[in-house]
Every structure is written in structure tokens, then in C-alpha cells.
């Protein structure tokens, strides 16, 4: 049976068909739907871990214990999980072990554009790269086979365009491989120096065997067309190349990106007149081809930055044709992303926006949007968890420079569990009088509402223990903790003022669930705010909250009743009692 | 159909674009085409512009549509039609919803929502089909059905009325909204 599946859905299906029994992940676009879909299959234990390192370590343990196991993460997630990756690469596996990295060329929703093919070379493990949904499903099965055959973890690389585009996939049945027996083997599974030194030699030997495999495995294949042009390509770039050149070129399609098939490359290069390397972002294949002493054309013409598409390839490698299209003389207003109507984060950002002499350290999540005007609070954003630790650095540097050293750090509940907690320990340990604002909206919101250790539900939606953030912060040893409802502006402002004036480390926890959670939407459906026109002085202070439900139209302030969820922040900032709450 | 056809859906997060593309895609699969669909979400969910791309034919390689390559653009919002217009192929069809959604810069008055968009689009693109989808969907019973109404217009424009779209809708939408969506589909097809 054939079914339309996204790359991520296909990976989940492939894992199930391959007899995978343990999966763990932390959500991150574009990888999130992999674990979400795995939870729908019986026969696989699936969990959201607090971060990618933990998820990776869970599946490493499961593999050692004999289970075919898979973890999935976005490209930057592999930075977090790099530590276990490099050592499980030495230990090898028992049950097949696959790490999926979903890279984001074009940075549709990421803070950088890293090419994780380099991780396979750095950690010396095999890498597979599918070029559509069908291959995403098939290659996962091959990845488990290769993992067990060569005693290696397999890195499985997809990109946004593979993860989030759909194609037809032929479905198969599950191959019940069971869980292999575990045999105690400390030389294999305890990486202390004496054991690791032996293992490193084995890893190098394994790479040679993998290279020999790469040279005659079906994952790398030549498709002969016109021999005037030869194209070496991998992943979605293969589809773009086929779209542009069709039968006017021959293709060496790389499905196993590391180690690359050197003999196959030499044979292919010899048979064609002109050799192009078509790949997104880094010249990963190109460098290797050039190292073999083969002339080729790649990044001289094809851009290194941004996502590739057929247009770019056409313009880079074929004679330029004028593109015919339409245009109209209309000034198109921008449509930047924004905190949702009724978003509970708005209250604390509004309260902090009054202080112009602070530095505000942001983090990864919806609340990164605290940077957007008119709130314009956030000054920095690096990576998951960095709000608190970078905040410490900002405070220390400012102190050394004898500038105002007041720092407000903003972090969400899921990010706090991910990697905020260690930074917070440092705040207290190294006595940094910064204000850590933990914005607890009871969900991992930005990636589409995944559960986390604080929500009281697990990945399958079953009831789970809920970790209480306030208790955790107390346990670290914080004395100055305020828990506030961010819909209550007066209390929130009072806490912010107190924190601003404090000379000690300070934590503000805001508690109010995400406005987009279904139950919240249902509960607040009848609530809204509306303008009392007689009282409105059109001072536009309400617009400064940055709520998309409030607008200034035809000389009047208007609140869109459909969008508004009655959070009442605008009512609280209005000095003229011109806003009333309806539906209570 | 030997040649690959490319459909670009554009609009604003929350308008039901992804569901409409999904219904189209499933229908095309039933027709026996090779189909690829690509969507952009993530940050775009938070009030940003949303696009999905559907390509179908005998064999589809790239899931992406290039500038000047879309056979049809279906725009759920007026300004978004202008934003993506350069993707339309010469002689292509533009289906546009007569509906405005203000972005935050417009709401707070730092940017202007342009006037006369439909007239200018009609003057520039001979095959412009204006649909009063939001209003008509509201008349039928729920503004949320505007996505299926737009889809109906697209199906007509593509000449794909011969398929049992009602059963595709039946498989993909909540039973409670089935009747509403069928009405919306028919209304869209009649534009």
C-alpha cells in the first residue's frame, strides 16, 4: 500500500518496520515529528527526554542492552548530544543504533546553518542521507542493518526539505527482531583509557571496512544519462539536480555520505566530460573529490549559504534565461512572527520593557520573540539554556567595566529542564545578582506543544510525574523567588521592581499556560476585551503591549473579539478605564 | 498529464492552508499522480506568512516551485498574493481570497496596508479569480471553511472536478464539519 508521508513520518514508519524498540528525543524543528509519529506505533518505547544528550544516552544504553534504538534531533541538538556520540562511536553497539540529525539549510527556524555531515567525519561513524520520503523509510532499515553489521552507531542526516515535504511511500510490515541478549563486556562498554586506546584502533579499521562497503553498496548508485555532464550529489539536492538536468546528465547519487565511495567517484569522474558537485551548504563532497585529485565544479558557482533549489542550480550552471513573471506596484507590508494574542509571556516582557538600563538575555522558544517591537526586550539569544549562563557573563563583564550590571534572563519551562538548570546553579554558586525569569507556560510551545518533565504527561499523553520548578529552584538554594501570574500586571510589575532593586540572585517564575493549548482555548473561548469608546483617549498605550488583537483602524482603537482571549493586559495598561473585560 | 504541474498555496498561519493542501494532495494521489508536497512552518505559525507547495505529474523530483514556475497560486489573503506573485508562471492562474489580515506593524500603524490590491492584480494577471471566500464561508456557517471553499475554486480551475472529492474530505476532516465543508467545496467550485 502507498501512502503520502513526510520524511519525518517515513522515518518513524521505517523505525517501526525495522523492529526498533526504544526511541527518545527532545523536540526541535525540523525533527520534532519523528518522535511524535513513533509514539503512535505499538512495540516501541518512546519518550521526550529533557535534552538531546539525555535522549542520546537513553538510546545508547538501550542499544547496549540489545534493543534497536533511535534518537532524533535538530542539527543544533547534535551539538548537545555530541558528547555521547563521540564515545558510543568507540563502544559500538549491540542492538542497532541510529542518531537522526535534521539539519536546517536556510534556517527556517534555527539560530545557525550548520552542516552535520562533518559530525560523521569527526566522530568516525557511517552517515546515510535519503533524498525523499520513500528513501527516508527504506534507509532507516538499512541504517539499523549497517549499525549491527559494522558495530557502529549510524548518523542519519535529513534536512528541512526532506523532513517537511511529503511523497508517496510504499508501506511494509514490521520485522520483529526482538531484543538481543546482553553480555557483560567491559572492554567494549567501559571507555576508560586502557580500553579506549584499543577501541580507537578498531574504529580506524572499521572505517576502512565501511569505505569498502560504501564503494559497492546499493545506497550509492550511478544513473547514466548524457556523459557530457556528470553530477555527484546527495539528499534533496539529487532531486533538484534531476529537476534541472533530467537525462542531460549522469548522476552519482550518494546515499552513504560517509565514508564516501572513493573508487566509485573515480570511475564516475573518468566517464564524464564535465563534473559538477551539487550539494547544499558546505563543500563536504567537493573537498573529498578534490582530495582525490579530481577536477570538479561546485562551490565556485553554487552558493554555500542558504537552502538550495532548482532555480539556484539552473542559474549557477546553465546559460542565464530571463525569467518571465508578474509584478504589481503595491508596497507589501512585512509580516513578522509575533507573540500570540493572549500569550502569557507578554505580561512579564511588558513589565520589564519599562527598564531601559538593563541587558536582557534571551533563549530558544516562543519568547525569543520578546525581541520584536514594540516590546523589544531581548538583547541576546545564543542557544538552548544560554540565557542564564550568558546572563552571568554579561553581569560579570558589566561589573568589571563598572557599568550597570543588572541582567534579566528569560527562559521557558522546557528549556529550563533542557539546560537551564545548570546555569541557574552557577548563578548561585558564583553569586551573580541577575534576575532569572522562568516563563512556565506548561508546554514546549514553539515546536507545537510537546509534553516536558513539568507538564504531568509523557510523550504518549499518559499521566506522568510533574517536576515542580519552584521546588527545584528552592532546592538549589535560592532565597529570592517570586511566583507570579503574568496576566496580573500589578503583581508582575511589583516582582520585577523588587528583582531590579535586589542586589542578590533573584528568580521570578511566571505561571500561566500557553494560550494555544486546546483546553485553555476552550476555557477562555467566551472571554474577550472590548473598547469603551467614550473613555478612549487614543493614547495608544495598549498598542505598546504588541498584542495582534489590538489595532488602530480608521482613527479608532479596535480589539478583534475573535483573536482576543481576554487576558486583560491591555485593560491593565489603560489609564482611562477605556477597556472592559467581557464574558466573565 | 506528462508535464508536472505546480500549485502554490499562500496565506497566514491559522487559515487552514495546510489542511487544504492535504486534501488536494490526497485527491491527486487517488487520481494516480506522483505527488510531492512541501510546507514551511515553525516560526511561521506565530502570525507569519505560511506557504505550502504541491507538485504533481507522472514523476515529480523537486518538491520546490521556483520563481515564475507556479501554474496556480492560491492566496488566502490579499497582501500575500502580492508577496508571492513573482512565483506565477506567465499565463498562470491566480486565485485570491478577498480578505485582509493585518500584520503587527500594520496594527500598530508603523506600516500601511495597501489599497486597491485586487484591481491591480486583475490588471496585471489576466487569469485572476477573486473569491469572496471568508464572507461566503461565514454565510454557509463558519469562516473556517474558507480553506475548502478556496480549494473548490482551485479544483475547478485545474479541471479536476471529475474526482470524488467529497470522500477525500470525509477522510480528512472532523465528522462534525463534514456537511459544512461539502457545502464550502460546492460553493467554491461554482465561482
PDB file of C-alpha atoms in Angstrom, chain A residues 2 4 29 33 108-109 131-132 161 164-168 236 238-240 242-243 307-311 314-315 323-340 366 369 373-374 445-448 516 543 546-553, chain B residues 12 22 25-26 29 33-43 45-49 53 55 60-64 66-69 77 79-80 82-83 85-92 101-108 111-114 117 120-121 124-126:
ATOM      1  CA  UNK A   2       1.250   3.503  -0.859  1.00  0.00           C
ATOM      2  CA  UNK A   4       1.692  10.153   1.347  1.00  0.00           C
ATOM      3  CA  UNK A  29      12.213  21.919  14.226  1.00  0.00           C
ATOM      4  CA  UNK A  33       7.505  14.916  14.141  1.00  0.00           C
ATOM      5  CA  UNK A 108      13.622  28.322   8.534  1.00  0.00           C
ATOM      6  CA  UNK A 109      13.565  28.171  12.340  1.00  0.00           C
ATOM      7  CA  UNK A 131      16.624  12.094  -0.865  1.00  0.00           C
ATOM      8  CA  UNK A 132      12.858  11.663  -0.387  1.00  0.00           C
ATOM      9  CA  UNK A 161      13.036  19.923   2.895  1.00  0.00           C
ATOM     10  CA  UNK A 164       8.704  18.517   5.904  1.00  0.00           C
ATOM     11  CA  UNK A 165       7.896  17.530   2.349  1.00  0.00           C
ATOM     12  CA  UNK A 166       5.598  14.655   1.544  1.00  0.00           C
ATOM     13  CA  UNK A 167       5.908  11.981  -1.082  1.00  0.00           C
ATOM     14  CA  UNK A 168       4.411   8.585  -1.830  1.00  0.00           C
ATOM     15  CA  UNK A 236      17.360  16.592  -1.603  1.00  0.00           C
ATOM     16  CA  UNK A 238      19.687  14.984  -6.003  1.00  0.00           C
ATOM     17  CA  UNK A 239      16.026  15.809  -6.675  1.00  0.00           C
ATOM     18  CA  UNK A 240      16.871  19.410  -7.580  1.00  0.00           C
ATOM     19  CA  UNK A 242      17.288  15.758 -11.650  1.00  0.00           C
ATOM     20  CA  UNK A 243      14.671  18.501 -11.972  1.00  0.00           C
ATOM     21  CA  UNK A 307      18.874  26.483   1.096  1.00  0.00           C
ATOM     22  CA  UNK A 308      19.402  25.205  -2.420  1.00  0.00           C
ATOM     23  CA  UNK A 309      16.620  24.927  -5.026  1.00  0.00           C
ATOM     24  CA  UNK A 310      16.382  24.100  -8.743  1.00  0.00           C
ATOM     25  CA  UNK A 311      16.316  27.817  -9.637  1.00  0.00           C
ATOM     26  CA  UNK A 314      19.847  26.424 -13.047  1.00  0.00           C
ATOM     27  CA  UNK A 315      21.187  29.950 -12.764  1.00  0.00           C
ATOM     28  CA  UNK A 323      12.552  34.609 -16.005  1.00  0.00           C
ATOM     29  CA  UNK A 324       9.120  35.785 -17.115  1.00  0.00           C
ATOM     30  CA  UNK A 325       6.711  36.554 -14.328  1.00  0.00           C
ATOM     31  CA  UNK A 326       4.228  39.077 -12.965  1.00  0.00           C
ATOM     32  CA  UNK A 327       4.574  42.054 -10.674  1.00  0.00           C
ATOM     33  CA  UNK A 328       2.284  44.790  -9.350  1.00  0.00           C
ATOM     34  CA  UNK A 329       3.041  48.192  -7.922  1.00  0.00           C
ATOM     35  CA  UNK A 330       1.991  47.578  -4.319  1.00  0.00           C
ATOM     36  CA  UNK A 331       4.029  48.186  -1.186  1.00  0.00           C
ATOM     37  CA  UNK A 332       3.852  44.896   0.690  1.00  0.00           C
ATOM     38  CA  UNK A 333       3.846  45.323   4.467  1.00  0.00           C
ATOM     39  CA  UNK A 334       6.035  42.915   6.445  1.00  0.00           C
ATOM     40  CA  UNK A 335       4.510  40.059   8.428  1.00  0.00           C
ATOM     41  CA  UNK A 336       6.997  39.166  11.168  1.00  0.00           C
ATOM     42  CA  UNK A 337       6.265  36.399  13.677  1.00  0.00           C
ATOM     43  CA  UNK A 338       4.861  37.713  16.942  1.00  0.00           C
ATOM     44  CA  UNK A 339       3.766  36.537  20.385  1.00  0.00           C
ATOM     45  CA  UNK A 340       0.183  35.250  20.014  1.00  0.00           C
ATOM     46  CA  UNK A 366       8.426  31.487  21.547  1.00  0.00           C
ATOM     47  CA  UNK A 369      10.054  36.946  20.134  1.00  0.00           C
ATOM     48  CA  UNK A 373       8.921  45.680  18.742  1.00  0.00           C
ATOM     49  CA  UNK A 374       7.072  47.246  20.438  1.00  0.00           C
ATOM     50  CA  UNK A 445       5.189  25.627  22.805  1.00  0.00           C
ATOM     51  CA  UNK A 446       7.334  26.741  19.872  1.00  0.00           C
ATOM     52  CA  UNK A 447       7.732  23.274  18.381  1.00  0.00           C
ATOM     53  CA  UNK A 448       3.986  22.587  18.608  1.00  0.00           C
ATOM     54  CA  UNK A 516      -2.880  27.896  22.307  1.00  0.00           C
ATOM     55  CA  UNK A 543      -0.737  49.096  21.352  1.00  0.00           C
ATOM     56  CA  UNK A 546       2.277  44.267  20.967  1.00  0.00           C
ATOM     57  CA  UNK A 547      -0.933  42.217  21.004  1.00  0.00           C
ATOM     58  CA  UNK A 548      -2.056  41.296  17.463  1.00  0.00           C
ATOM     59  CA  UNK A 549      -5.702  41.512  18.558  1.00  0.00           C
ATOM     60  CA  UNK A 550      -5.483  45.281  19.139  1.00  0.00           C
ATOM     61  CA  UNK A 551      -5.303  47.711  16.241  1.00  0.00           C
ATOM     62  CA  UNK A 552      -5.712  51.344  15.341  1.00  0.00           C
ATOM     63  CA  UNK A 553      -8.144  51.492  12.412  1.00  0.00           C
TER      64      UNK A 553
ATOM     65  CA  UNK B  12      -1.366  33.475   7.098  1.00  0.00           C
ATOM     66  CA  UNK B  22      -3.519  17.936   2.246  1.00  0.00           C
ATOM     67  CA  UNK B  25      -2.698  16.080  -2.312  1.00  0.00           C
ATOM     68  CA  UNK B  26      -4.723  13.036  -1.262  1.00  0.00           C
ATOM     69  CA  UNK B  29      -2.846  10.543  -5.276  1.00  0.00           C
ATOM     70  CA  UNK B  33      -0.371  11.050  -9.974  1.00  0.00           C
ATOM     71  CA  UNK B  34       3.054  11.150  -8.396  1.00  0.00           C
ATOM     72  CA  UNK B  35       2.759  13.988  -5.882  1.00  0.00           C
ATOM     73  CA  UNK B  36       5.146  15.938  -3.690  1.00  0.00           C
ATOM     74  CA  UNK B  37       4.082  18.484  -1.117  1.00  0.00           C
ATOM     75  CA  UNK B  38       6.249  20.787   0.927  1.00  0.00           C
ATOM     76  CA  UNK B  39       5.302  23.073   3.777  1.00  0.00           C
ATOM     77  CA  UNK B  40       7.036  25.738   5.790  1.00  0.00           C
ATOM     78  CA  UNK B  41       6.147  26.084   9.433  1.00  0.00           C
ATOM     79  CA  UNK B  42       7.890  26.611  12.760  1.00  0.00           C
ATOM     80  CA  UNK B  43       8.337  30.311  13.447  1.00  0.00           C
ATOM     81  CA  UNK B  45       2.989  29.597  12.914  1.00  0.00           C
ATOM     82  CA  UNK B  46       3.139  32.685  15.071  1.00  0.00           C
ATOM     83  CA  UNK B  47       1.234  35.027  12.777  1.00  0.00           C
ATOM     84  CA  UNK B  48       3.767  34.885   9.972  1.00  0.00           C
ATOM     85  CA  UNK B  49       3.084  34.098   6.340  1.00  0.00           C
ATOM     86  CA  UNK B  53       3.716  23.794  -2.365  1.00  0.00           C
ATOM     87  CA  UNK B  55       3.612  19.449  -7.403  1.00  0.00           C
ATOM     88  CA  UNK B  60       7.993  14.582  -9.620  1.00  0.00           C
ATOM     89  CA  UNK B  61      11.556  15.256  -8.492  1.00  0.00           C
ATOM     90  CA  UNK B  62      11.864  18.568  -6.651  1.00  0.00           C
ATOM     91  CA  UNK B  63       9.229  19.408  -4.026  1.00  0.00           C
ATOM     92  CA  UNK B  64      10.003  23.093  -4.634  1.00  0.00           C
ATOM     93  CA  UNK B  66      10.776  28.267  -8.470  1.00  0.00           C
ATOM     94  CA  UNK B  67      10.185  31.913  -9.361  1.00  0.00           C
ATOM     95  CA  UNK B  68       7.951  32.091 -12.446  1.00  0.00           C
ATOM     96  CA  UNK B  69       7.045  28.406 -12.239  1.00  0.00           C
ATOM     97  CA  UNK B  77      -5.025  36.749   1.899  1.00  0.00           C
ATOM     98  CA  UNK B  79      -1.259  41.046   0.553  1.00  0.00           C
ATOM     99  CA  UNK B  80       0.197  37.533   0.486  1.00  0.00           C
ATOM    100  CA  UNK B  82       1.342  40.242  -3.951  1.00  0.00           C
ATOM    101  CA  UNK B  83       4.204  38.938  -1.810  1.00  0.00           C
ATOM    102  CA  UNK B  85       3.215  36.902  -7.210  1.00  0.00           C
ATOM    103  CA  UNK B  86       6.642  36.541  -8.857  1.00  0.00           C
ATOM    104  CA  UNK B  87       6.289  32.762  -8.497  1.00  0.00           C
ATOM    105  CA  UNK B  88       3.407  32.723 -11.017  1.00  0.00           C
ATOM    106  CA  UNK B  89       4.174  31.349 -14.468  1.00  0.00           C
ATOM    107  CA  UNK B  90       3.282  33.547 -17.469  1.00  0.00           C
ATOM    108  CA  UNK B  91      -0.291  32.570 -18.340  1.00  0.00           C
ATOM    109  CA  UNK B  92      -0.772  31.060 -14.875  1.00  0.00           C
ATOM    110  CA  UNK B 101      -5.317  40.100   7.806  1.00  0.00           C
ATOM    111  CA  UNK B 102      -3.270  42.907   9.313  1.00  0.00           C
ATOM    112  CA  UNK B 103       0.240  42.122  10.496  1.00  0.00           C
ATOM    113  CA  UNK B 104       1.510  43.695  13.721  1.00  0.00           C
ATOM    114  CA  UNK B 105       3.436  46.534  12.019  1.00  0.00           C
ATOM    115  CA  UNK B 106       0.153  47.441  10.299  1.00  0.00           C
ATOM    116  CA  UNK B 107      -1.863  47.048  13.514  1.00  0.00           C
ATOM    117  CA  UNK B 108       0.359  49.444  15.414  1.00  0.00           C
ATOM    118  CA  UNK B 111       3.321  50.225   8.154  1.00  0.00           C
ATOM    119  CA  UNK B 112       0.326  50.699   5.855  1.00  0.00           C
ATOM    120  CA  UNK B 113      -1.997  48.029   4.485  1.00  0.00           C
ATOM    121  CA  UNK B 114      -2.113  48.867   0.753  1.00  0.00           C
ATOM    122  CA  UNK B 117      -4.814  45.275  -4.366  1.00  0.00           C
ATOM    123  CA  UNK B 120      -4.004  45.941  -9.502  1.00  0.00           C
ATOM    124  CA  UNK B 121      -3.747  42.152  -9.504  1.00  0.00           C
ATOM    125  CA  UNK B 124      -1.519  42.580 -14.101  1.00  0.00           C
ATOM    126  CA  UNK B 125      -2.668  38.944 -14.272  1.00  0.00           C
ATOM    127  CA  UNK B 126      -5.329  38.138 -16.899  1.00  0.00           C
TER     128      UNK B 126
END
